[in-house]
mmCIF file of C-alpha atoms in Angstrom:
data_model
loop_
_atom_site.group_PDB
_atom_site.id
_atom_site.type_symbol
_atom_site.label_atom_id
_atom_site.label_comp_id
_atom_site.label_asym_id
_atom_site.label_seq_id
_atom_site.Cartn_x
_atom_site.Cartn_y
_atom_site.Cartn_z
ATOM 1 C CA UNK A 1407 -96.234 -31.678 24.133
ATOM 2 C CA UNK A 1408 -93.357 -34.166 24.413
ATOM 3 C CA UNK A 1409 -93.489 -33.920 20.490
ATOM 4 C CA UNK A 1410 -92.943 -29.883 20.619
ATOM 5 C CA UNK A 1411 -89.660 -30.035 23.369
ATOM 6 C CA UNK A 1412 -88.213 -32.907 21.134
ATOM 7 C CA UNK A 1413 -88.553 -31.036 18.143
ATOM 8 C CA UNK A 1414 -87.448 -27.830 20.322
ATOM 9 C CA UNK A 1415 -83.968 -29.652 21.600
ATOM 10 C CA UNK A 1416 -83.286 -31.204 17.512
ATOM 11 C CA UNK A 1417 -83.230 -27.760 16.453
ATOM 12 C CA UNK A 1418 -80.845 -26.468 18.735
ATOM 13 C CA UNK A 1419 -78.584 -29.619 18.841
ATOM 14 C CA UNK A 1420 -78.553 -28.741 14.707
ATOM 15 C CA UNK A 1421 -77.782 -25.460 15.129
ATOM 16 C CA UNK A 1422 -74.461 -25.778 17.855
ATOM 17 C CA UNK A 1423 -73.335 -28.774 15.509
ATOM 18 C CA UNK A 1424 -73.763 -26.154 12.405
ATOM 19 C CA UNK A 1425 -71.586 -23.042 14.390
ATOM 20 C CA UNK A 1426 -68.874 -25.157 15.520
ATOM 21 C CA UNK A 1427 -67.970 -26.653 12.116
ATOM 22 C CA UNK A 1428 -67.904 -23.148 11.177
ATOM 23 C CA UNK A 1429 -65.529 -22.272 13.751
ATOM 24 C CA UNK A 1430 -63.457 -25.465 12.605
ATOM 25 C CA UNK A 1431 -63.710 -24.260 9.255
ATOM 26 C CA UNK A 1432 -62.478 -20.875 9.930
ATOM 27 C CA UNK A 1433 -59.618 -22.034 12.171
ATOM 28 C CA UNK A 1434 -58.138 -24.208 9.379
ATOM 29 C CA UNK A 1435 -58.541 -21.067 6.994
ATOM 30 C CA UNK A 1436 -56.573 -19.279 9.347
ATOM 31 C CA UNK A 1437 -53.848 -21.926 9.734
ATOM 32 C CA UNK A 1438 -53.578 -22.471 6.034
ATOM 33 C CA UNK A 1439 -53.172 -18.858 5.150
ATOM 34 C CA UNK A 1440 -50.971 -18.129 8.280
ATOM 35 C CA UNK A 1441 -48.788 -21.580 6.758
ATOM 36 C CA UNK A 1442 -49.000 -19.796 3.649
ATOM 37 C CA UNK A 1443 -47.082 -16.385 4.668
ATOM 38 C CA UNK A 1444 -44.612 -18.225 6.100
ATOM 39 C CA UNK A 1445 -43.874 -19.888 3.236
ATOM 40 C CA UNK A 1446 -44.148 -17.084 0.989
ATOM 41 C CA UNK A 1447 -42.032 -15.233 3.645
ATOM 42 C CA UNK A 1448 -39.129 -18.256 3.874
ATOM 43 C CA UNK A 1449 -39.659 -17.749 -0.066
ATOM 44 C CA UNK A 1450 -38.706 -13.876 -0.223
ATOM 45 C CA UNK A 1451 -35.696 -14.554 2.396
ATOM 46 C CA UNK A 1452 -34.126 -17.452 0.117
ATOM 47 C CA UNK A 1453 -34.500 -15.114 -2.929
ATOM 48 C CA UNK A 1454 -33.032 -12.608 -1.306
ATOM 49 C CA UNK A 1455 -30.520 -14.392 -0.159
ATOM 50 C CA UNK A 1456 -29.845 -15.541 -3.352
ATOM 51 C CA UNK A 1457 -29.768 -12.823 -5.365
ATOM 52 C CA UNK A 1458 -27.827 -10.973 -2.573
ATOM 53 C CA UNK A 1459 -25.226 -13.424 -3.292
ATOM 54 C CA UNK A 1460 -25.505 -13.421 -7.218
ATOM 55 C CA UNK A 1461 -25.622 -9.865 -6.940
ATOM 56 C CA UNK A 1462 -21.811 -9.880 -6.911
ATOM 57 C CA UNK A 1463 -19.854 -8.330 -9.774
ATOM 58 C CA UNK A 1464 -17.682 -10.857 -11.292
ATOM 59 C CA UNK A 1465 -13.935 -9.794 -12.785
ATOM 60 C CA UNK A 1466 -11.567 -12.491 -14.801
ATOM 61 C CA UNK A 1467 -8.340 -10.406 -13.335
ATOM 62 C CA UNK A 1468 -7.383 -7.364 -11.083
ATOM 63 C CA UNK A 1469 -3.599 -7.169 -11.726
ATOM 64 C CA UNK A 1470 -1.160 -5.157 -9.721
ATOM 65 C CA UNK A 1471 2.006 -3.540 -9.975
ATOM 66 C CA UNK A 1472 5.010 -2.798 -7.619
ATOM 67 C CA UNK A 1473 7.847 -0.582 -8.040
ATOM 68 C CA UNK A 1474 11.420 -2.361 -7.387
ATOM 69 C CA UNK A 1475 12.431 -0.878 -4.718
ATOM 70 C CA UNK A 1476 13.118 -4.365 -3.132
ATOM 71 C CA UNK A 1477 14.648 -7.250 -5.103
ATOM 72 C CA UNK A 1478 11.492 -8.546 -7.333
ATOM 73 C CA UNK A 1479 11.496 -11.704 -6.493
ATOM 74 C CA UNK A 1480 11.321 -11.019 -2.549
ATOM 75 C CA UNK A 1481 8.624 -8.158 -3.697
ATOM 76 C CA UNK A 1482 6.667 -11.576 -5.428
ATOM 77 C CA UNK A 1483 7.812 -14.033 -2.501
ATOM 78 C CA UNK A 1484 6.204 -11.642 -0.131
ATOM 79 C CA UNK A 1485 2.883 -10.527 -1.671
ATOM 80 C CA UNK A 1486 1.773 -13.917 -2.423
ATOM 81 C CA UNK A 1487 -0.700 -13.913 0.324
ATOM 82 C CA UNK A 1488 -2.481 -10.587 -0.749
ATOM 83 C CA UNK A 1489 -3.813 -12.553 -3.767
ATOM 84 C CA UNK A 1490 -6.544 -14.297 -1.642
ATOM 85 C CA UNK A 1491 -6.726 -11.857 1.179
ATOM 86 C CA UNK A 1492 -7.687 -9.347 -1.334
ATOM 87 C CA UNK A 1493 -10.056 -11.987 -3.353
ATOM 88 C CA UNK A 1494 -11.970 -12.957 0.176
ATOM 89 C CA UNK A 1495 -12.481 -8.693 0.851
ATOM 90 C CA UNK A 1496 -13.413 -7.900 -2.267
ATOM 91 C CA UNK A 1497 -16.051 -10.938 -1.939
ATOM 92 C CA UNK A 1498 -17.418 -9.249 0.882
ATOM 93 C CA UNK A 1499 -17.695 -5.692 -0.769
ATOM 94 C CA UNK A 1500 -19.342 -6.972 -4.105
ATOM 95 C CA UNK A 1501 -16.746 -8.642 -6.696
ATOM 96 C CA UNK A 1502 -15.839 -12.190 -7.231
ATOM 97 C CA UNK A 1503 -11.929 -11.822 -8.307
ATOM 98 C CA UNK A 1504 -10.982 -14.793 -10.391
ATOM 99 C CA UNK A 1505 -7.173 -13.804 -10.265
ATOM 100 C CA UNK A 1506 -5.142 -11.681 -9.082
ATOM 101 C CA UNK A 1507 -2.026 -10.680 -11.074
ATOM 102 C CA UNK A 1508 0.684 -9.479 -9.223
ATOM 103 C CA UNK A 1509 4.174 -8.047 -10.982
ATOM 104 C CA UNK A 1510 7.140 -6.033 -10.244
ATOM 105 C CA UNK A 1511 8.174 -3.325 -12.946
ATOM 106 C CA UNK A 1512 11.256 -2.905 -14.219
ATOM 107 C CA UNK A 1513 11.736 0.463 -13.388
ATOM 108 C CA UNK A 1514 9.205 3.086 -11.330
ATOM 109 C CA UNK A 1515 8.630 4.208 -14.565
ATOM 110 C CA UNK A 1516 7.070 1.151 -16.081
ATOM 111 C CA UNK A 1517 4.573 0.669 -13.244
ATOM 112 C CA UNK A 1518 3.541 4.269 -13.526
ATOM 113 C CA UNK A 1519 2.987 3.701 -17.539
ATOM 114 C CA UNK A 1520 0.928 0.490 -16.859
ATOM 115 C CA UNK A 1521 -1.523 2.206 -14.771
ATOM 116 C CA UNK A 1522 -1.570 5.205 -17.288
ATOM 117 C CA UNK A 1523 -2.061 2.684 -19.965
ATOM 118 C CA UNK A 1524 -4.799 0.619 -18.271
ATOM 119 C CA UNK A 1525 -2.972 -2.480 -18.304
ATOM 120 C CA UNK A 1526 -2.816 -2.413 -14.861
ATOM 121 C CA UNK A 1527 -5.114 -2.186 -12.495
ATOM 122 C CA UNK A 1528 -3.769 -0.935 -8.935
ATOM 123 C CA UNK A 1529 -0.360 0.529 -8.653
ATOM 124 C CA UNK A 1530 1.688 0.670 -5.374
ATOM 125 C CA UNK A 1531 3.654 3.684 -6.256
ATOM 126 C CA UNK A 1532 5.903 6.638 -4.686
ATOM 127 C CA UNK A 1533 4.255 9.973 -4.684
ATOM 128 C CA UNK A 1534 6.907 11.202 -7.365
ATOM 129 C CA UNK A 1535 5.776 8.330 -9.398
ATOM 130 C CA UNK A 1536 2.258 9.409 -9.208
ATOM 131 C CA UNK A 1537 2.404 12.933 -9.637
ATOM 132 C CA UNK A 1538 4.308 12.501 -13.165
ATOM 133 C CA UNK A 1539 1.136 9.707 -13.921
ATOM 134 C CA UNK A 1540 -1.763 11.430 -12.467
ATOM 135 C CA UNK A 1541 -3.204 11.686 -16.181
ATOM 136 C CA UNK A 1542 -4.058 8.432 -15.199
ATOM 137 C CA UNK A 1543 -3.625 6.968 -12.229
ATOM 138 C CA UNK A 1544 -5.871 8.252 -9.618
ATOM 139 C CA UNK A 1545 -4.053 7.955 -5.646
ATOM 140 C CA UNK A 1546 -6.739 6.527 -3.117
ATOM 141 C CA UNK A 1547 -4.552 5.809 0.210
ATOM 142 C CA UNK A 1548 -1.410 6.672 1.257
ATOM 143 C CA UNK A 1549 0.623 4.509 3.632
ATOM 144 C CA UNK A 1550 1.318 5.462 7.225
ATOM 145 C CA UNK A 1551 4.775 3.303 8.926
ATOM 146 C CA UNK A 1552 6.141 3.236 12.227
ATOM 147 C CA UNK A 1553 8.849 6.520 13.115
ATOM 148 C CA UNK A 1554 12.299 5.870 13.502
ATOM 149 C CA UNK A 1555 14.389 7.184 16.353
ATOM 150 C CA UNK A 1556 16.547 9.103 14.565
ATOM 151 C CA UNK A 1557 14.801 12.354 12.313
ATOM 152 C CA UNK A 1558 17.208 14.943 12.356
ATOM 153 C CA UNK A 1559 18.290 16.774 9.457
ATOM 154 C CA UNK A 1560 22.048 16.440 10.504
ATOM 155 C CA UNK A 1561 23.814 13.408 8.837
ATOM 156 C CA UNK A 1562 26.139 13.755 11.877
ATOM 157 C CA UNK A 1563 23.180 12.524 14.795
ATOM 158 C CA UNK A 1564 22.332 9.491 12.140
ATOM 159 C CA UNK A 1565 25.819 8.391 12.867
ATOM 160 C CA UNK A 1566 25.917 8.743 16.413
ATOM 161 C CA UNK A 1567 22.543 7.614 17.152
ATOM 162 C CA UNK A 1568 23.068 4.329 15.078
ATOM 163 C CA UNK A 1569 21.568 1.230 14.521
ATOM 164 C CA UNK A 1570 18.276 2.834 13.570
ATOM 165 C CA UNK A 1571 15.533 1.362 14.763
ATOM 166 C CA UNK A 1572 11.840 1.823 14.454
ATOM 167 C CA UNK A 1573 9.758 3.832 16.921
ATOM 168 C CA UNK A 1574 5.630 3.720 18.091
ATOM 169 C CA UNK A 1575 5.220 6.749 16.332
ATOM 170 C CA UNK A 1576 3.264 6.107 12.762
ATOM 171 C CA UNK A 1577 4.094 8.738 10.484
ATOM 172 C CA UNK A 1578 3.246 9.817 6.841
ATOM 173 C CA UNK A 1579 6.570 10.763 5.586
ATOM 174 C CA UNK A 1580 9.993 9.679 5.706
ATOM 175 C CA UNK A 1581 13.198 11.091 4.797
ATOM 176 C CA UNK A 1582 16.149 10.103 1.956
ATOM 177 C CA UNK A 1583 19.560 9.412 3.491
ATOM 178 C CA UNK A 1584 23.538 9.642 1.271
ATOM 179 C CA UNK A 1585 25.137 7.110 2.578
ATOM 180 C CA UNK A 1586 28.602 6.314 2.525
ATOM 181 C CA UNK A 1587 30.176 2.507 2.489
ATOM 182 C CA UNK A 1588 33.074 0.956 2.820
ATOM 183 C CA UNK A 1589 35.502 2.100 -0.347
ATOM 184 C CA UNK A 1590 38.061 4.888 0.981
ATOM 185 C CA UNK A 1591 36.102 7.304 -0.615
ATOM 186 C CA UNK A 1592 33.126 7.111 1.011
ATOM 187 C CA UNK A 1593 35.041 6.388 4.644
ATOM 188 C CA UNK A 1594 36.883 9.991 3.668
ATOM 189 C CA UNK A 1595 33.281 11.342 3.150
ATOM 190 C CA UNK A 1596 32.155 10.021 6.420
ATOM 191 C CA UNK A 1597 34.564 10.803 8.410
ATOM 192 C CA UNK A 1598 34.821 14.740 7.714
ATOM 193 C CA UNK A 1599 31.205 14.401 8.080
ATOM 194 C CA UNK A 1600 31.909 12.761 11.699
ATOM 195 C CA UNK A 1601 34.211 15.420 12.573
ATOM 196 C CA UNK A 1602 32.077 18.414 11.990
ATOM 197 C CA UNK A 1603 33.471 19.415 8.981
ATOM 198 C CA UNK A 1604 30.616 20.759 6.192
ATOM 199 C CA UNK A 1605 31.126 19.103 2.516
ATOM 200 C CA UNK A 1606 32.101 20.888 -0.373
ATOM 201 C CA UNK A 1607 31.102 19.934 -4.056
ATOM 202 C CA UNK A 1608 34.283 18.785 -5.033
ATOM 203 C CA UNK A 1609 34.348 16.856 -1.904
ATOM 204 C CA UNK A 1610 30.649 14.943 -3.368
ATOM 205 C CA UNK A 1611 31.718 14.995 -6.634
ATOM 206 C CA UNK A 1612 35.232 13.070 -6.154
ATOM 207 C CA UNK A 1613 32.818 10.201 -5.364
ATOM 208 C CA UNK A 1614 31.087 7.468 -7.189
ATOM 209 C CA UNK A 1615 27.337 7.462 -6.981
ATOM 210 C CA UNK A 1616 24.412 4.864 -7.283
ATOM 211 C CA UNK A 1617 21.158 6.443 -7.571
ATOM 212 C CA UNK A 1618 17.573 5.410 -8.552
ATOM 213 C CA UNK A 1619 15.303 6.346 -11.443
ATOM 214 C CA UNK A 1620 14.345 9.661 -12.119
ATOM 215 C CA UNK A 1621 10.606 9.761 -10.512
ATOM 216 C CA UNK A 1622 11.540 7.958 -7.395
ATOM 217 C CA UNK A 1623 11.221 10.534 -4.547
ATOM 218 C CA UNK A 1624 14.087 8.873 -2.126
ATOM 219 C CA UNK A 1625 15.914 7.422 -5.027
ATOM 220 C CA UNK A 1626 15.918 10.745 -7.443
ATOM 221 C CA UNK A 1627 14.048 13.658 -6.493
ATOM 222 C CA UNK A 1628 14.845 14.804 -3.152
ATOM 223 C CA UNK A 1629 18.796 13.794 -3.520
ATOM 224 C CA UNK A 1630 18.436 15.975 -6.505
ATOM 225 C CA UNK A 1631 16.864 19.122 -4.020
ATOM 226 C CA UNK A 1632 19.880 18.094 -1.465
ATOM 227 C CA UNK A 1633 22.105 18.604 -3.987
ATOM 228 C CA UNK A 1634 20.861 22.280 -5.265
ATOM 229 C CA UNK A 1635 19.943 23.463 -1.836
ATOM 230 C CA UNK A 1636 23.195 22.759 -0.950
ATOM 231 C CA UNK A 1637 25.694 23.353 -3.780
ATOM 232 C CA UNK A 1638 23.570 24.859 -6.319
ATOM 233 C CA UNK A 1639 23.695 21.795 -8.681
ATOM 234 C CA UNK A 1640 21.939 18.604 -8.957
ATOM 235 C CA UNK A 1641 22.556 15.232 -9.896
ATOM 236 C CA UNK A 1642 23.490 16.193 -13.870
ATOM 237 C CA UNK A 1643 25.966 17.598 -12.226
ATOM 238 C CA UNK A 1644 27.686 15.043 -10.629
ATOM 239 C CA UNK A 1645 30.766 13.377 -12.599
ATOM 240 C CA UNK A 1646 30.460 9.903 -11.855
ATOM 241 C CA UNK A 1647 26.777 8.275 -11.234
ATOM 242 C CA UNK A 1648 25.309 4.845 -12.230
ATOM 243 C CA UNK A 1649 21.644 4.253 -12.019
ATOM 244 C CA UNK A 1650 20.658 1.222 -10.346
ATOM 245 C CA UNK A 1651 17.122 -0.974 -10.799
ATOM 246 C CA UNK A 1652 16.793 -2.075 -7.112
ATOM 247 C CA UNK A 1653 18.072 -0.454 -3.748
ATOM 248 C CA UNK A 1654 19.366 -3.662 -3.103
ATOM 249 C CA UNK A 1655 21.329 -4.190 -5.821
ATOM 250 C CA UNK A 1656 22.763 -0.482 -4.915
ATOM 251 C CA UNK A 1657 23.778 -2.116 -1.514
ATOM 252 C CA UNK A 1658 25.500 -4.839 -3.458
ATOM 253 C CA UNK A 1659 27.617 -2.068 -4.986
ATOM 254 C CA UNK A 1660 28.232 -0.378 -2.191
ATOM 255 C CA UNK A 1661 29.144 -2.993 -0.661
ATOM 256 C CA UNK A 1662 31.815 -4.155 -3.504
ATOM 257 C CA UNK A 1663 33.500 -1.134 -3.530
ATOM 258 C CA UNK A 1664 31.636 -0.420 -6.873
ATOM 259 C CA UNK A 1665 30.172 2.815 -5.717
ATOM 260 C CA UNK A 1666 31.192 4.996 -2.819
ATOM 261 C CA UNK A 1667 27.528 6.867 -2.129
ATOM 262 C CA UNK A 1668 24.355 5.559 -2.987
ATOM 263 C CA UNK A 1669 20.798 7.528 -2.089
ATOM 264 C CA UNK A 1670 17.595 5.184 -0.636
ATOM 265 C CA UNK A 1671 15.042 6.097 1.936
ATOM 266 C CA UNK A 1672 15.668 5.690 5.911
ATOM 267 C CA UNK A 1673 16.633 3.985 7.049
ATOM 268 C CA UNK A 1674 16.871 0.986 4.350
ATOM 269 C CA UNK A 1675 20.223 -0.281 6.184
ATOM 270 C CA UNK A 1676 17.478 -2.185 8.500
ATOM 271 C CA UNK A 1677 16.353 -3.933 5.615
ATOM 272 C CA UNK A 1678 19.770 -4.741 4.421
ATOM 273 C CA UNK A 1679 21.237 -5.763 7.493
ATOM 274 C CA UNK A 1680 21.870 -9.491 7.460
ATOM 275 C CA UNK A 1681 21.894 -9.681 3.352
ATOM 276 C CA UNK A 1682 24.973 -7.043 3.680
ATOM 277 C CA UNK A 1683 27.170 -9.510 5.224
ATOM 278 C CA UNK A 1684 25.411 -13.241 4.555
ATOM 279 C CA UNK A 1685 25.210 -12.459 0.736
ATOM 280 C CA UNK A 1686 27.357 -9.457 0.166
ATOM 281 C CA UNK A 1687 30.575 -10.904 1.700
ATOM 282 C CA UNK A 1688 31.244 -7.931 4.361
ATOM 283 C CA UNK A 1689 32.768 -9.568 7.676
ATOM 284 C CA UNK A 1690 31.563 -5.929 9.903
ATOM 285 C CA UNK A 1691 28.165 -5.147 10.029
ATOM 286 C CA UNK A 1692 26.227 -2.708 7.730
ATOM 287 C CA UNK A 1693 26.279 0.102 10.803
ATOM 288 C CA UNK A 1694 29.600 -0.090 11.166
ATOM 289 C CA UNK A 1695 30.912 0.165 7.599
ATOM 290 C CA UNK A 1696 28.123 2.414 6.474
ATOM 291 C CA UNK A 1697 27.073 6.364 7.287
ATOM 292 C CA UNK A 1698 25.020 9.196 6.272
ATOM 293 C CA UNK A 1699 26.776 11.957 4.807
ATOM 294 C CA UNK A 1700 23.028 13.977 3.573
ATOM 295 C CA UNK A 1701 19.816 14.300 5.129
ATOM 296 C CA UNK A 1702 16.889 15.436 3.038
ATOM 297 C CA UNK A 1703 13.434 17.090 4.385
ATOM 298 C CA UNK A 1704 10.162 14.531 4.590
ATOM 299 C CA UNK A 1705 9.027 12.887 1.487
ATOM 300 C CA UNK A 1706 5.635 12.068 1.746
ATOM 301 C CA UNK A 1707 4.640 8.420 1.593
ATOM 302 C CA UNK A 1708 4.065 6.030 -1.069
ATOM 303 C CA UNK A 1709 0.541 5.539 -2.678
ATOM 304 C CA UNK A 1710 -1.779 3.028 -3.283
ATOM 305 C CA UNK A 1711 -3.453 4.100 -6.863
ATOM 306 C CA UNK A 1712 -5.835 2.790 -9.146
ATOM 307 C CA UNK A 1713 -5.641 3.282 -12.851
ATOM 308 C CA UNK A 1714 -8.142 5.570 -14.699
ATOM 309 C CA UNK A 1715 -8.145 3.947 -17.985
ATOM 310 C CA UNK A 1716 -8.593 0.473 -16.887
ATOM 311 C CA UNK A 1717 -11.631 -0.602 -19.126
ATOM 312 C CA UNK A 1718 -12.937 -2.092 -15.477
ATOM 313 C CA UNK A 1719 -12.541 1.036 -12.926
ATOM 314 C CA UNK A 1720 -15.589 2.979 -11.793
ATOM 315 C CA UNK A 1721 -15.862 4.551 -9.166
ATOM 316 C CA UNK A 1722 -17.645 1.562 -7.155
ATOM 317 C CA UNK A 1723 -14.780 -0.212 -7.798
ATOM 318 C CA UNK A 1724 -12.465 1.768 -6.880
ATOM 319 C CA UNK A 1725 -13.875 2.459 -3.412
ATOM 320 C CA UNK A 1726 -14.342 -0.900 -3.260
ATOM 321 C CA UNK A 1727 -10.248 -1.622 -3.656
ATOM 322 C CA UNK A 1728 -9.763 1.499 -1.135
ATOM 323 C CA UNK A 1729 -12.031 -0.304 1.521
ATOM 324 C CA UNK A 1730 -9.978 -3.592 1.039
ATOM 325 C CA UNK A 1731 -6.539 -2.590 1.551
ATOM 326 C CA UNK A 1732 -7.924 -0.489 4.789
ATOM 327 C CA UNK A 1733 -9.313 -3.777 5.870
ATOM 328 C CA UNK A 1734 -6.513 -5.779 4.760
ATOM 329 C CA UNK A 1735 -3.916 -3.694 6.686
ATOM 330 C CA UNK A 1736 -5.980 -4.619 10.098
ATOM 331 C CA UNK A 1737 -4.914 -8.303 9.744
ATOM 332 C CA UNK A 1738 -1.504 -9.605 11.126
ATOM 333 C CA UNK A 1739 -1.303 -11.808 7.596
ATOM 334 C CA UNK A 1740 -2.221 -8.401 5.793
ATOM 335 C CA UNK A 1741 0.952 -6.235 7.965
ATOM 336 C CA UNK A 1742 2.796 -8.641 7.066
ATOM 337 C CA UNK A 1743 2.442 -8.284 3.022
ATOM 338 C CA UNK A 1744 2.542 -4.968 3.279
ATOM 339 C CA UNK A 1745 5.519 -4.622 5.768
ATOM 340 C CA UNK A 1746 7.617 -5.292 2.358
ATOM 341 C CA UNK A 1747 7.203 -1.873 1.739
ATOM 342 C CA UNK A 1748 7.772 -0.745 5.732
ATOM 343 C CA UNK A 1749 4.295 -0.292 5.434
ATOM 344 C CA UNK A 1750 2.100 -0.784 8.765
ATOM 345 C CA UNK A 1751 -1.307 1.095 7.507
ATOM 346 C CA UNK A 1752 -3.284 3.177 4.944
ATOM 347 C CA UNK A 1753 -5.168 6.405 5.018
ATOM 348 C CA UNK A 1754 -7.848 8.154 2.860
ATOM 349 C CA UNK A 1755 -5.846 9.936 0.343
ATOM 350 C CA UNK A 1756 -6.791 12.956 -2.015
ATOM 351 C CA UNK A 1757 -4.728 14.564 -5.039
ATOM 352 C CA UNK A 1758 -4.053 17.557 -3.332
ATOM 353 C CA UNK A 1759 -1.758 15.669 -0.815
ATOM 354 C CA UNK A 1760 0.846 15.501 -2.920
ATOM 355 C CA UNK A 1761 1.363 18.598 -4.185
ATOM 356 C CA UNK A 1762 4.480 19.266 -2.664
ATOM 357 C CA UNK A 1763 5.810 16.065 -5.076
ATOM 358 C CA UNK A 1764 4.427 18.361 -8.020
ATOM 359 C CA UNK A 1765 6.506 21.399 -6.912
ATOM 360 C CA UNK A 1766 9.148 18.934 -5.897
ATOM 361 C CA UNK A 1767 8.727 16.870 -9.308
ATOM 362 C CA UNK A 1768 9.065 20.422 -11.734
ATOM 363 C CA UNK A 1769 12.259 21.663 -9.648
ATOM 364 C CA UNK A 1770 13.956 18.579 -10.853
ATOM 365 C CA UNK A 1771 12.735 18.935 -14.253
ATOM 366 C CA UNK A 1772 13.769 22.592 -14.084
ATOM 367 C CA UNK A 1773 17.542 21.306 -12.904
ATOM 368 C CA UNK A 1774 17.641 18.631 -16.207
#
């Protein structure tokens, strides 16, 4: 009997030992596949991190252009810090820039035949500029700046409202301002102005003028629809113009007693302010020996636009370059680049904005 319960108690001794190396068994399956997927997970997150990060397109240059409207080497000076501020947001939105290949045109012209061209890339350009282009250039934003406190059509409330100064208010258009300087012709011209007294021709026409190249909208065009609202003529007409390559070179004139009227946006006597009597040898300050004799209506702001024959734009890129100079404008550095062109912002921009520079653009065309 003793033999049986021995026997009896082997068995099941056997039999507990057998289940729990089974259960042992199992749990060190369990942990070696559980180590497993994590691995294999930590695997498909380094992958993906990896080719998330190869994943970016890669372009040798993205060059842009800028129309002179300041002197090109403050224009250069300036924009030097948009070459890695737009290399680290263009990172972020799927291109590795290797440069970035900023130049000033010559002329308005030249920037405008760049981006037609392909040759460059991105194109900061007035509206006039890019509506004689748009075969290809394609606009993407258009710049918004702060209001001034004076935006009346009468030369006369310029005067007696002066200095200009900036207001809260951003805007999308600005206006083109005649201004008189110094020379007794243009201090004639001012004062009737001052007075009351309305212009003739013959009174505009006795004077000198420094004007811009033909597509720039405060330079050109809308002197050129001041001119024909007002007198019937334009600036063919005019006996005695010289075109200038800056608007501060045209301040150097006026200053000199070269010219006696020049045409540039408003209020660009703000940017001229200290240069008109530090480098341009006036001893009185630019508000007191300059004033607006013409007002035009708004001009609608400059562009940022992107070439359509660049052998690198598609359309990925080119939202791309739209969602970087949105971001870019957020920054203090980026205002600060862009505040060379009194810009403080961008908006979303279609074609169709601009077709009041089309209209505008074939009325001068129509007057040559």
């Amino acid at each position: 009997m003793k033999k049986i319960w021995f026997l009896l108690i082997t068995m099941l001794f056997a039999a507990v030992l057998v289940a729990c190396g089974e259960s042992e068994e199992g749990s060190a399956e369990e942990t070696e596949e559980s180590n497993t997927v994590e691995t294999e997970d930590n695997t498909d997150t380094d992958t993906e991190m990896k080719e998330e990060e190869a994943s970016n397109k890669e372009i040798e240059t993205l060059s842009i252009g800028f129309v002179p409207s300041r002197e090109p080497e403050e224009i250069i000076t300036a924009t030097e810090p948009l070459k890695d501020l737009l290399k680290t947001e263009m990172a972020t939105l799927g291109y590795d820039i290797g440069e970035v290949d900023i130049t000033v045109g010559t002329n308005y012209e030249a920037v405008g035949e760049a981006l037609s061209a392909g040759t460059t890339d991105i194109g900061l350009i007035p509206g006039g500029t890019y509506v004689l282009y748009d075969d290809g250039a394609e606009v993407v934003l258009t710049s918004t700046r702060a209001g001034l406190n004076n935006d009346s059509d009468s030369a006369k409330d310029w005067n007696d409202n002066k200095p200009t100064e900036a207001s809260d208010e951003q805007v999308t258009y600005y206006r083109a301002l005649m201004i008189a300087g110094p020379s007794d012709k243009g201090q004639e011209l001012a004062e009737k102005v001052n007075s009351g007294e309305e212009l003739t021709f013959d009174d505009v026409n006795s004077a000198t003028w420094a004007v811009m190249s033909s597509s720039s909208p405060a330079g050109y065009i809308y002197p050129a629809l001041w001119l024909k609202d007002n007198y019937d003529k334009t600036i063919t007409d005019l006996d005695n113009v010289v075109q200038s390559d800056s608007y501060g070179s045209a301040f150097a004139r006026l200053a000199s007693g070269e010219i006696d009227v020049m045409v540039t946006y408003a209020d660009a006597r703000r940017d001229n302010e200290e240069t008109w009597e530090s480098d341009f040898g006036r001893e009185a300050s630019i508000w007191d020996e300059t004033n607006v004799i013409g007002v035009t209506p708004g001009i609608y702001n400059d562009t940022i636009s992107v070439s359509k024959n660049s052998d690198k734009m598609d359309d990925d890129l080119k939202t791309a370059i739209q969602q970087a100079f949105l971001n870019i404008s957020e920054t203090e550095e980026g205002k600060e680049v862009i505040s060379i062109y009194n810009h403080e912002g961008y908006q979303e921009a279609e074609d169709s904005d601009y077709d009041n520079e089309r209209q505008a653009q074939e009325m001068v065309q129509s007057l040559n």
